[in-house]
Amino acid sequence: MAQDCIFCKIVAKEIPADIVMEDEHILAFRDIHPEAPTHILVIPKKHIPSLSQAELTDMDVLGALQLAAAKLAEEQGLARGYRVVTNCGDDGGQAVPHLHYHLLGGRSLTWPPG
Ligand code: 5GP
Ligand code: ZN
C-alpha cells in the first residue's frame, strides 16, 4: 500500500466505495463522478502507479483486469457495447496515480476523446 494513495485506501476499506466486484488481486467500484450511466473503475489491489510502471511480473494481473472489465460489462447489461480505457500520465489525463481501467457504458460514446 502506498501512503496517501486514495485507491490504496479504498482497497484497504479505509475510504468507502460502491464496490461491485472483488477478488484476491482486483477491486472494482463505481466512479464517484460518473461520466456515463455505467462508470466503474477496475484496479489492481497492488499499487502500480500507472500502465507505464507495470512490469512483466504484472502480466497476469493486467490480463485479469481486462477480463474482469469484460465480465462486469456483461453483468451490467452493456450488450450494446462499452469502452475500457486507462489514462496514463499528464497528457493522458491521469488524475489518480494508481493504475485503473475505466469501464464506461450505457450510452453511445464519442470518438476521439478530447
Ligand atoms: P483518472 O483521471 O486518473 O483516469 O481517473 C480517476 C477517476 O477516479 C475519476 O474518474 C474520478 O472521478 C475517480 N475518483 C477519484 N477519487 C475517487 C474516490 O474517492 N472514489 C471513487 N469512487 N472514485 C474516485
Ligand atoms: Zn495505490
PDB file of C-alpha atoms in Angstrom, residues 59-100:
ATOM      1  CA  MET A  59       1.219  -9.528 -16.739  1.00  0.00           C
ATOM      2  CA  ASP A  60      -1.246 -11.845 -15.017  1.00  0.00           C
ATOM      3  CA  VAL A  61      -2.985  -9.064 -13.129  1.00  0.00           C
ATOM      4  CA  LEU A  62      -3.105  -6.878 -16.264  1.00  0.00           C
ATOM      5  CA  GLY A  63      -4.887  -9.657 -18.107  1.00  0.00           C
ATOM      6  CA  ALA A  64      -7.176 -10.285 -15.163  1.00  0.00           C
ATOM      7  CA  LEU A  65      -8.140  -6.590 -15.046  1.00  0.00           C
ATOM      8  CA  GLN A  66      -9.308  -6.663 -18.660  1.00  0.00           C
ATOM      9  CA  LEU A  67     -11.184  -9.915 -18.240  1.00  0.00           C
ATOM     10  CA  ALA A  68     -12.829  -8.527 -15.091  1.00  0.00           C
ATOM     11  CA  ALA A  69     -13.902  -5.433 -17.047  1.00  0.00           C
ATOM     12  CA  ALA A  70     -15.473  -7.602 -19.742  1.00  0.00           C
ATOM     13  CA  LYS A  71     -17.274  -9.742 -17.155  1.00  0.00           C
ATOM     14  CA  LEU A  72     -18.548  -6.653 -15.364  1.00  0.00           C
ATOM     15  CA  ALA A  73     -19.779  -5.221 -18.672  1.00  0.00           C
ATOM     16  CA  GLU A  74     -21.793  -8.375 -19.220  1.00  0.00           C
ATOM     17  CA  GLU A  75     -23.149  -8.314 -15.675  1.00  0.00           C
ATOM     18  CA  GLN A  76     -24.093  -4.644 -16.045  1.00  0.00           C
ATOM     19  CA  GLY A  77     -26.047  -5.417 -19.217  1.00  0.00           C
ATOM     20  CA  LEU A  78     -23.822  -3.469 -21.591  1.00  0.00           C
ATOM     21  CA  ALA A  79     -24.757  -5.681 -24.526  1.00  0.00           C
ATOM     22  CA  ARG A  80     -24.752  -2.714 -26.935  1.00  0.00           C
ATOM     23  CA  GLY A  81     -21.091  -2.060 -26.198  1.00  0.00           C
ATOM     24  CA  TYR A  82     -18.798  -0.252 -23.852  1.00  0.00           C
ATOM     25  CA  ARG A  83     -15.340   1.263 -23.527  1.00  0.00           C
ATOM     26  CA  VAL A  84     -12.385   0.222 -21.350  1.00  0.00           C
ATOM     27  CA  VAL A  85      -9.693   2.863 -21.033  1.00  0.00           C
ATOM     28  CA  THR A  86      -6.726   3.678 -18.837  1.00  0.00           C
ATOM     29  CA  ASN A  87      -5.407   7.233 -18.668  1.00  0.00           C
ATOM     30  CA  CYS A  88      -1.643   7.369 -18.311  1.00  0.00           C
ATOM     31  CA  GLY A  89       0.401  10.345 -17.181  1.00  0.00           C
ATOM     32  CA  ASP A  90      -0.269  14.057 -17.543  1.00  0.00           C
ATOM     33  CA  ASP A  91      -1.064  14.111 -21.256  1.00  0.00           C
ATOM     34  CA  GLY A  92      -3.232  11.019 -20.798  1.00  0.00           C
ATOM     35  CA  GLY A  93      -5.298  12.885 -18.229  1.00  0.00           C
ATOM     36  CA  GLN A  94      -4.452  10.615 -15.309  1.00  0.00           C
ATOM     37  CA  ALA A  95      -5.516  12.189 -12.010  1.00  0.00           C
ATOM     38  CA  VAL A  96      -5.128   9.270  -9.608  1.00  0.00           C
ATOM     39  CA  PRO A  97      -1.657   7.648  -9.671  1.00  0.00           C
ATOM     40  CA  HIS A  98      -2.840   4.083  -9.036  1.00  0.00           C
ATOM     41  CA  LEU A  99      -3.466   2.043 -12.196  1.00  0.00           C
ATOM     42  CA  HIS A 100      -7.165   1.850 -13.040  1.00  0.00           C
TER      43      HIS A 100
END
